[in-house]
mmCIF file of C-alpha atoms in Angstrom:
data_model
loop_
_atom_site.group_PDB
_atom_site.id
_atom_site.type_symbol
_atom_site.label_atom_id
_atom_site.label_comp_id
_atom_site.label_asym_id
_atom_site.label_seq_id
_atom_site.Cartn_x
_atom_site.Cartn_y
_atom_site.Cartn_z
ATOM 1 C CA UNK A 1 -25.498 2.040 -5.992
ATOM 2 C CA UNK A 2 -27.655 -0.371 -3.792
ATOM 3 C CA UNK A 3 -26.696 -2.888 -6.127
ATOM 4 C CA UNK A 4 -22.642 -2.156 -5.283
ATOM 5 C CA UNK A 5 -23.153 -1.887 -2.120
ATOM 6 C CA UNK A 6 -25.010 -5.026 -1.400
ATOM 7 C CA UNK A 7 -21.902 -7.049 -2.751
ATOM 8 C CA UNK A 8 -19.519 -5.080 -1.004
ATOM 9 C CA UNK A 9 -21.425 -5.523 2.471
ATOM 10 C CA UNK A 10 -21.447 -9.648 1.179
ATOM 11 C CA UNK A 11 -18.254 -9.327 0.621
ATOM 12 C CA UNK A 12 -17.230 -8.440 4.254
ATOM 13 C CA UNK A 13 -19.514 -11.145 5.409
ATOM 14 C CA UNK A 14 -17.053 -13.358 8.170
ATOM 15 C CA UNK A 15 -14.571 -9.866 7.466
ATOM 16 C CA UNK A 16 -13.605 -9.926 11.300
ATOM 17 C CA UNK A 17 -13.788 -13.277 11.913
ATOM 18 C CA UNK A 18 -11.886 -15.152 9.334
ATOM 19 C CA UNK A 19 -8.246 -16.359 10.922
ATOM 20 C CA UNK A 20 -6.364 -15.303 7.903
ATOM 21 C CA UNK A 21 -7.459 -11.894 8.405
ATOM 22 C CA UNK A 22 -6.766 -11.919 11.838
ATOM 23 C CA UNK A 23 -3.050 -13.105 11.612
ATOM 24 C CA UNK A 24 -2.458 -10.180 8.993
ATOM 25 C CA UNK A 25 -3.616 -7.696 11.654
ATOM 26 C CA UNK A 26 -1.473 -9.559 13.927
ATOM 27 C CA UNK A 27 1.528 -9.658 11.855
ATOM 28 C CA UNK A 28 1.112 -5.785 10.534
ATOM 29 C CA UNK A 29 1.003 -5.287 14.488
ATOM 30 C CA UNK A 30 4.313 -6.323 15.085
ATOM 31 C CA UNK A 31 5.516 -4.644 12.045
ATOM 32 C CA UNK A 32 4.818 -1.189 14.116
ATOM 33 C CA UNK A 33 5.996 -2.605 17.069
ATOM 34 C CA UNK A 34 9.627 -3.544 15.778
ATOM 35 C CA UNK A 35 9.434 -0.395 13.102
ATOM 36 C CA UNK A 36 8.294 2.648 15.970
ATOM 37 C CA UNK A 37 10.513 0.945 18.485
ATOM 38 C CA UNK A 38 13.883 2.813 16.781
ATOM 39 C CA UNK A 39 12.128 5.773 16.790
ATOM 40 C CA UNK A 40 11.335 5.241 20.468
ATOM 41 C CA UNK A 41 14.914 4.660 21.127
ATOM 42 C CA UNK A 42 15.989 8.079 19.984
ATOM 43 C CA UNK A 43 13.053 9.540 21.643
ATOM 44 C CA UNK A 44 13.739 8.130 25.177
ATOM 45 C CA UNK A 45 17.157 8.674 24.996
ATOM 46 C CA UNK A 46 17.547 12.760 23.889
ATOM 47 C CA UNK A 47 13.996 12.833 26.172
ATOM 48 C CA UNK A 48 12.667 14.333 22.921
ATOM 49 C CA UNK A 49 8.539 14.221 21.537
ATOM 50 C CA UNK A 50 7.155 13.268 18.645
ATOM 51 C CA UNK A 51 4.573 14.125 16.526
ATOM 52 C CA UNK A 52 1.521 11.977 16.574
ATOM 53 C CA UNK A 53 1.365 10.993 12.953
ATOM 54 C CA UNK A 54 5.133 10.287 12.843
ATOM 55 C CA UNK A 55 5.468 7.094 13.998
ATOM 56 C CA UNK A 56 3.030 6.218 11.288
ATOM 57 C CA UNK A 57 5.201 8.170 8.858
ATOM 58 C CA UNK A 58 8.351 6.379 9.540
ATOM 59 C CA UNK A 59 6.482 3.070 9.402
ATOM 60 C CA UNK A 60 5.304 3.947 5.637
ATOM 61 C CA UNK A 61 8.477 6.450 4.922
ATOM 62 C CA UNK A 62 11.167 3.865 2.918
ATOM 63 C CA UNK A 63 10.918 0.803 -0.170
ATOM 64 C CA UNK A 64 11.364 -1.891 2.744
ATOM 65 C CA UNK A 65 8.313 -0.961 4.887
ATOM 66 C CA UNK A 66 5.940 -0.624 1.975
ATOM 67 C CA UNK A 67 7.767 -4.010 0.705
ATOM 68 C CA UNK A 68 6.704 -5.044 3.925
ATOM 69 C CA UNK A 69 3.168 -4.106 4.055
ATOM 70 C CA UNK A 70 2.602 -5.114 0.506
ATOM 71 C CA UNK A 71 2.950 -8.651 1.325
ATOM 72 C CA UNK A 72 -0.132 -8.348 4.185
ATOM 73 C CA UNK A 73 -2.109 -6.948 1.547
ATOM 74 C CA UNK A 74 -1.305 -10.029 -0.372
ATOM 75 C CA UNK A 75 -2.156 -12.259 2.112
ATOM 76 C CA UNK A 76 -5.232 -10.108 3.192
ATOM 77 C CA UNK A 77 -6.488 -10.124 -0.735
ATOM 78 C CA UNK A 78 -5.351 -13.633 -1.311
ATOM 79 C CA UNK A 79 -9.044 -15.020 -1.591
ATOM 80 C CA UNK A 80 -9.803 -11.814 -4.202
ATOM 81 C CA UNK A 81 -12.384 -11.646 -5.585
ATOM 82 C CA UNK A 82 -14.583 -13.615 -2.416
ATOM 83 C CA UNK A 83 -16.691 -16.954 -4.817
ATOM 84 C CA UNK A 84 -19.122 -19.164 -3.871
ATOM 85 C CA UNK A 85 -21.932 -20.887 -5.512
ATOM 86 C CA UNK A 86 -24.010 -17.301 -4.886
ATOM 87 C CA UNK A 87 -21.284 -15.377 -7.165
ATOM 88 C CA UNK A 88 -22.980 -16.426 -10.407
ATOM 89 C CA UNK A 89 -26.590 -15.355 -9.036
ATOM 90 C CA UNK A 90 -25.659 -12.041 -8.093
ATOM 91 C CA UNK A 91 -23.804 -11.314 -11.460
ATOM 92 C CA UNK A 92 -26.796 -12.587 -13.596
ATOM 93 C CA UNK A 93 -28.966 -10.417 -11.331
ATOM 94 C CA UNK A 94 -26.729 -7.192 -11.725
ATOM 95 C CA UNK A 95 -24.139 -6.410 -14.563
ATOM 96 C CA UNK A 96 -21.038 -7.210 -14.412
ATOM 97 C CA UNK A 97 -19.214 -3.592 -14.106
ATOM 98 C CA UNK A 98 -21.267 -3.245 -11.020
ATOM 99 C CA UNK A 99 -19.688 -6.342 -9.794
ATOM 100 C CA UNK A 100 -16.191 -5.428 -10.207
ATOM 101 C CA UNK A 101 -17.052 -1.578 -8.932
ATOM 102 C CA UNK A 102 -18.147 -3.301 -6.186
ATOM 103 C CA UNK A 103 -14.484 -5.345 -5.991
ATOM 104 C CA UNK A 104 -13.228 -1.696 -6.143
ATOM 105 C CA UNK A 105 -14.997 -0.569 -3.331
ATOM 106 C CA UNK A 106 -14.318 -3.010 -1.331
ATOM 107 C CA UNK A 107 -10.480 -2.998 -2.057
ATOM 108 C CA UNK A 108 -10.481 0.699 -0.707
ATOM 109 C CA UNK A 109 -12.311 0.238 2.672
ATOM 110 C CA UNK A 110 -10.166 -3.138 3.477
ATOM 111 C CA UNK A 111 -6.799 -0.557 2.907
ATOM 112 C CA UNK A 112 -8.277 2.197 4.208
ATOM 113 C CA UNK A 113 -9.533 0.340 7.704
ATOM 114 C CA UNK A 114 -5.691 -1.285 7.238
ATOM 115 C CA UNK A 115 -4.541 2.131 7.271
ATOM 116 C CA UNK A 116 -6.482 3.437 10.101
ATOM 117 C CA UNK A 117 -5.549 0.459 11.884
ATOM 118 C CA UNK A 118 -1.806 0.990 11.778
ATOM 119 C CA UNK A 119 -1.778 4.430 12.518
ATOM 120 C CA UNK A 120 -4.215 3.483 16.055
ATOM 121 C CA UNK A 121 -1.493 0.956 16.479
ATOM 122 C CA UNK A 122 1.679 3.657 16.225
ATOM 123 C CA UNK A 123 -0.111 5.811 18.211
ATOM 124 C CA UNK A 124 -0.484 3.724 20.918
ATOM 125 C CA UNK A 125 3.286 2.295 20.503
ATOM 126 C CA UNK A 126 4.513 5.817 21.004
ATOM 127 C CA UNK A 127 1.407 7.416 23.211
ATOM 128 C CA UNK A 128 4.149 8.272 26.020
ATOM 129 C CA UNK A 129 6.369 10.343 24.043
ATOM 130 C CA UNK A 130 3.664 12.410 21.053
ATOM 131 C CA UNK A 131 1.876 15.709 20.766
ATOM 132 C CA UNK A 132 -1.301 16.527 18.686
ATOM 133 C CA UNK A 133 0.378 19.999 17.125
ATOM 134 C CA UNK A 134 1.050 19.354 13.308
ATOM 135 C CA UNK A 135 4.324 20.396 13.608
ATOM 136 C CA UNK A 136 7.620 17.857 13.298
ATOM 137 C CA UNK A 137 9.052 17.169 16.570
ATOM 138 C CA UNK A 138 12.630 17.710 17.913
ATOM 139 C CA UNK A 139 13.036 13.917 17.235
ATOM 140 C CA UNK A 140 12.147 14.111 13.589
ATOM 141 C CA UNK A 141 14.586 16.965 13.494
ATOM 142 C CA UNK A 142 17.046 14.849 15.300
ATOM 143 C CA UNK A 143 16.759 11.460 13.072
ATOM 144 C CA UNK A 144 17.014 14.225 9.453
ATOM 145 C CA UNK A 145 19.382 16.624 10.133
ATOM 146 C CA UNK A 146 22.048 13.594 11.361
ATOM 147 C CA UNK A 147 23.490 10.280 10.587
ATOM 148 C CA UNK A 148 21.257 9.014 13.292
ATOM 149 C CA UNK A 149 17.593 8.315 11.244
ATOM 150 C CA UNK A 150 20.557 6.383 8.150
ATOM 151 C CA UNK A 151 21.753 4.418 11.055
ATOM 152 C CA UNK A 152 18.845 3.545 12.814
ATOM 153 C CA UNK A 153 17.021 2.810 9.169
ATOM 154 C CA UNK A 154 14.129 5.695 9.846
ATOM 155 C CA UNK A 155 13.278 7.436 6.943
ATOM 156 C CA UNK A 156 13.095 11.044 8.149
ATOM 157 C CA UNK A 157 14.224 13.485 5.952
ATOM 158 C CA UNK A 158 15.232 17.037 5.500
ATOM 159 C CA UNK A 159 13.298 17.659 2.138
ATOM 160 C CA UNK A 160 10.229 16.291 3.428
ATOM 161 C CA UNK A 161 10.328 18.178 6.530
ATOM 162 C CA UNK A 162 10.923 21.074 4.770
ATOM 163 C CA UNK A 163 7.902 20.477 2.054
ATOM 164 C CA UNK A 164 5.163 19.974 4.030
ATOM 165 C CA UNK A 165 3.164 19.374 7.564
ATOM 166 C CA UNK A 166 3.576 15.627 9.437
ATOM 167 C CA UNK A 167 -0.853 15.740 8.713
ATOM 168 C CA UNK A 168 -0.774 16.495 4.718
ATOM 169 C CA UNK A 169 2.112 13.873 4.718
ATOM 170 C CA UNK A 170 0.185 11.191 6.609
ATOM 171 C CA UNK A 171 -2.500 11.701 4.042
ATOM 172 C CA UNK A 172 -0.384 11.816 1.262
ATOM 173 C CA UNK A 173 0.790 8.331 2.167
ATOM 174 C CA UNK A 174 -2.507 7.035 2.148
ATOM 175 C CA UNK A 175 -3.505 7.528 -0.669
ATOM 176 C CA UNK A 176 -0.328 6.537 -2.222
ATOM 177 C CA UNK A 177 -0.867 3.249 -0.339
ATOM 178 C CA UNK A 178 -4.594 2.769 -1.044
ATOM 179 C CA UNK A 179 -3.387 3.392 -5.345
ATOM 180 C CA UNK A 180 -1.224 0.893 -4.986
ATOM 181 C CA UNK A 181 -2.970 -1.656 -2.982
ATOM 182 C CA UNK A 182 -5.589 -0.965 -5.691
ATOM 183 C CA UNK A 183 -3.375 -2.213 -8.628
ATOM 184 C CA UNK A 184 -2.072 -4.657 -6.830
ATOM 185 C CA UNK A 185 -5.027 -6.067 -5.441
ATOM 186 C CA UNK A 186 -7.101 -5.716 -9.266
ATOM 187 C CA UNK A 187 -3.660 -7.862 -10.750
ATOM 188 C CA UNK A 188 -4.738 -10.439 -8.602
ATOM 189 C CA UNK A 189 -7.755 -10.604 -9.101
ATOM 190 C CA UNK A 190 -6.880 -10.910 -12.474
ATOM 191 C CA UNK A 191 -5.369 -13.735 -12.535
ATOM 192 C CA UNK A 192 -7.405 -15.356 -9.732
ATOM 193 C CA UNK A 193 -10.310 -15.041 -12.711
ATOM 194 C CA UNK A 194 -7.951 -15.860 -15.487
ATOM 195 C CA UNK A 195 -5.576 -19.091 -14.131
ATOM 196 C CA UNK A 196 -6.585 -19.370 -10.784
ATOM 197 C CA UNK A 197 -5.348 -18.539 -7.190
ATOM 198 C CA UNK A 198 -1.721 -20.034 -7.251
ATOM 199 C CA UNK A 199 -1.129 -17.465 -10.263
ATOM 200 C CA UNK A 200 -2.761 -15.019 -8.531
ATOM 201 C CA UNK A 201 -0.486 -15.084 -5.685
ATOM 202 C CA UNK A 202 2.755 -14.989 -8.087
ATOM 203 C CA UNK A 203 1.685 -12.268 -9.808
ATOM 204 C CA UNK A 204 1.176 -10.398 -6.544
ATOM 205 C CA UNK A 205 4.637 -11.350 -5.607
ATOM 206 C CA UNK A 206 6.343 -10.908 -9.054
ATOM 207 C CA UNK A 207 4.761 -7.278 -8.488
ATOM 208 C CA UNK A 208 6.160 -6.265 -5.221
ATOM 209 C CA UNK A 209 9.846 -8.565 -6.337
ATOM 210 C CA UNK A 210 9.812 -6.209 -9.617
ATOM 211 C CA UNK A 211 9.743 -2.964 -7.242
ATOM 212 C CA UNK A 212 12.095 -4.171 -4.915
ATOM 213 C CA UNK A 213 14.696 -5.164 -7.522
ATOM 214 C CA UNK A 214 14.387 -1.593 -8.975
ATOM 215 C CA UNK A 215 15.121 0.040 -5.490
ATOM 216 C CA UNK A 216 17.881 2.169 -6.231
ATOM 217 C CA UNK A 217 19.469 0.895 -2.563
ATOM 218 C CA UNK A 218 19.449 -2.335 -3.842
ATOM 219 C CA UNK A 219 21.063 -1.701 -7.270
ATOM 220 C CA UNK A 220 23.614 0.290 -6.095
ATOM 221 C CA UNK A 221 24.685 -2.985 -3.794
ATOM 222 C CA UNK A 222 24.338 -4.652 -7.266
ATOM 223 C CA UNK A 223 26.225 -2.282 -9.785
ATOM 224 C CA UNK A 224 28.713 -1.531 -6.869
ATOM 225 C CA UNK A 225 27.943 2.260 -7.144
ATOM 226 C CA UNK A 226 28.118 5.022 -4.811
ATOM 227 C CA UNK A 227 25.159 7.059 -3.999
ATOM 228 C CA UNK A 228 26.532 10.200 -6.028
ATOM 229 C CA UNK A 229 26.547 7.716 -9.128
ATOM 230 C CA UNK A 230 22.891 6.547 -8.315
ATOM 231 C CA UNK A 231 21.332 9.664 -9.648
ATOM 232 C CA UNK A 232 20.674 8.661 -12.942
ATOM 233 C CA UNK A 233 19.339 5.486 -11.996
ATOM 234 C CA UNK A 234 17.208 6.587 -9.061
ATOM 235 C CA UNK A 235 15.653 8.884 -11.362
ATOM 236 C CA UNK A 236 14.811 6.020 -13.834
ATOM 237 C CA UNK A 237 13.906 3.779 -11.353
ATOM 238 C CA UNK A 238 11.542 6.285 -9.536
ATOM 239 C CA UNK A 239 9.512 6.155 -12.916
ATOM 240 C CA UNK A 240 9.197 2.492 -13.389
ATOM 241 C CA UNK A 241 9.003 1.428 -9.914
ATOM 242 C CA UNK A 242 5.437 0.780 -8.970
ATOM 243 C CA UNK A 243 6.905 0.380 -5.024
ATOM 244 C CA UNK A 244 8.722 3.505 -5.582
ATOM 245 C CA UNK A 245 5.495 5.807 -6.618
ATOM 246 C CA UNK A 246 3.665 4.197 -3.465
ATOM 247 C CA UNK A 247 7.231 5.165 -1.332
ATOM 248 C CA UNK A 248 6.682 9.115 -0.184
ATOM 249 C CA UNK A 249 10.212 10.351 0.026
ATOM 250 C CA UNK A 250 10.879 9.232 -3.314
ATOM 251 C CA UNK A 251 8.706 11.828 -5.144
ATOM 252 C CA UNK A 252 9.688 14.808 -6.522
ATOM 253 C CA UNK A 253 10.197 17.830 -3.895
ATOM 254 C CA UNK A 254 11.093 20.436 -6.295
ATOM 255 C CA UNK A 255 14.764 19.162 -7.071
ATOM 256 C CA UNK A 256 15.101 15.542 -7.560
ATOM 257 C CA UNK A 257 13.719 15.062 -11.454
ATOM 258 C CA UNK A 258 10.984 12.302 -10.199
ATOM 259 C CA UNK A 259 7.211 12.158 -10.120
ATOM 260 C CA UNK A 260 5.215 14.057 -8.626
ATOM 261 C CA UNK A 261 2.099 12.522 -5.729
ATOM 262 C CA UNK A 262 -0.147 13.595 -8.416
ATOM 263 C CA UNK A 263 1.757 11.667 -11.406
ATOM 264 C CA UNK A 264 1.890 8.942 -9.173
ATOM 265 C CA UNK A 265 -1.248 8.997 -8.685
ATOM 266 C CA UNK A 266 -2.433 9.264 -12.379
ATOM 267 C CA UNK A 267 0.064 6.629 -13.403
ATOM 268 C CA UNK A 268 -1.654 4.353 -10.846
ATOM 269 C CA UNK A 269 -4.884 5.150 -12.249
ATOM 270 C CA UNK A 270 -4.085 4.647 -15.749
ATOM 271 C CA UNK A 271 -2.831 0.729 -14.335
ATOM 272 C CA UNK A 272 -5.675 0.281 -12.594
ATOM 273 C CA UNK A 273 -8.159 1.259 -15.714
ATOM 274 C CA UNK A 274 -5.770 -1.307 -17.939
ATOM 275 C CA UNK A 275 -6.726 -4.160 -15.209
ATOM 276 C CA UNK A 276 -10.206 -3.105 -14.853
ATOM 277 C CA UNK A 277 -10.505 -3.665 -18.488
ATOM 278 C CA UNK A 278 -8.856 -6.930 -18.470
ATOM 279 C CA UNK A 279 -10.698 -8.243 -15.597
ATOM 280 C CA UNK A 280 -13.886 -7.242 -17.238
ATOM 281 C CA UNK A 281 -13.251 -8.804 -20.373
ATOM 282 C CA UNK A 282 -11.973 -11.959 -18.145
ATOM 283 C CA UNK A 283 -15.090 -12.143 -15.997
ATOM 284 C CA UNK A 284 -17.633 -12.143 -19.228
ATOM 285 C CA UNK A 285 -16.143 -15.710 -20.446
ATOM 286 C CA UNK A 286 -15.466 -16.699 -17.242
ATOM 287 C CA UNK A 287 -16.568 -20.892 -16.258
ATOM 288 C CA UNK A 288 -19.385 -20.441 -13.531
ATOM 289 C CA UNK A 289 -18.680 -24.160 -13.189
ATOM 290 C CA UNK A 290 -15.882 -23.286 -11.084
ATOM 291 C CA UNK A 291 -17.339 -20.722 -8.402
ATOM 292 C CA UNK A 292 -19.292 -23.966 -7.119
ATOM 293 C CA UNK A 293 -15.917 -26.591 -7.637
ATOM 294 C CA UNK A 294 -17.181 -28.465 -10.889
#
């Protein structure tokens, strides 16, 4: 374990000071800011509270804002996994599963900080208007039990209200987020190791086009369906999807015939094994010649 750990602390060597990291941060900021703002519209305007983990709920709660956030984590794993000409010393000194465990790690902290980061920054978007009790607020009630949340494009919704506490689902969403930035974030590096950063960086975006394309809003504009004629294909699509198992509210709730967090969760796992595998494999013929430019 010292071994992992010393490449994931050389890993976030220059973590806080490289630019690129800095304008994700800066960009996911302004995500919250335009994303909490409807909510703060509603909230201001019925003079209504809201829980303190919903704004971060909303943010997370639909395909779009996962879309959304999935391209930051593109551009804040885009130089995945971190080479220089010390790379091929410290995987002759160690073996090369602790390497990639270490890859792992790291992955997890960088979306888990990400996480912790928007929810600080929802929080203090909304700080006027929340409450600590873990109870849903009269605006959550207000946005689900209406046409209001549809029209204002915030994802509150009866069933979830109904299935569990705004705390469980804030940490239900995290780890749906932190499964998929894991398989999204071992593709790339992937392909980094197998054809280099350019393919790296269209895989990443072939796998967050392939989930939007199979977001049963966006067929249904396609097909030229109602939403009563969707079911079939939101059920189909909420298997496939990879966006879709990282969205909460499309997950099974006792009555909708799609996956459960926990089959999400395994179905991520079983992806992420499959690329571990690969990326093993890869990184045992990989050309050290490269790491240094040769």
């Amino acid at each position: 374990m010292r071994q992992v750990i010393a490449v994931v602390r050389w890993n976030f060597l220059g973590f806080f000071k490289n630019p690129r990291i800095i304008l994700t941060f800066l960009f996911s900021f302004v995500l919250c800011f335009f994303l909490s703002g409807r909510a703060m519209t509603v909230a201001n305007t019925y003079d209504s509270p809201m829980q303190a983990f919903e704004p971060f709920i909303w943010t997370f709660g639909d395909e779009t804002s996962v879309l959304l956030c999935s391209l930051l984590l593109i551009l804040l794993f885009i130089d995945l996994p971190k080479l220089s000409p010390f790379t091929p010393y410290m995987l002759l000194r160690i073996r090369k599963w602790k390497w990639l465990t270490a890859q792992f790690f790291y992955i997890f902290f960088v979306t888990v900080f990400y996480m912790l980061y928007v929810f600080l920054a929802t929080g203090l978007l909304c700080m006027k208007k929340t409450y600590i009790g873990n109870i849903w607020s009269k605006t959550a009630a207000l946005l689900a039990y209406s046409e209001m949340g549809k029209k204002l494009s915030v994802p509150s919704t009866v069933k979830v209200m109904e299935s569990t506490s705004p705390a469980e689902c804030s940490a239900q969403i995290v780890l749906l987020l932190v499964c998929y930035a894991l398989t999204l974030s071992f593709l790339m590096l992937f392909f980094q190791m197998k054809s280099g950063k350019k393919a790296a960086v269209a895989a990443g975006l072939l796998y967050s086009l392939f989930g939007f394309l199979l977001n049963p809003s966006t067929l249904s504009d396609i097909l030229h369906k109602e939403d009563f004629q969707m079911f079939e294909i939101r059920r189909i699509t909420g298997w496939i999807s990879p966006l879709n198992h990282a969205v909460y509210g499309m997950h099974d709730f006792g009555y909708d015939h799609l996956p459960s967090i926990r089959q999400s969760c395994l179905l991520f796992f079983c992806v992420l094994f499959f690329l571990a595998i690969l990326s093993f494999r890869t990184l045992k013929k990989y050309n050290f010649g490269s790491f240094t430019g040769e």
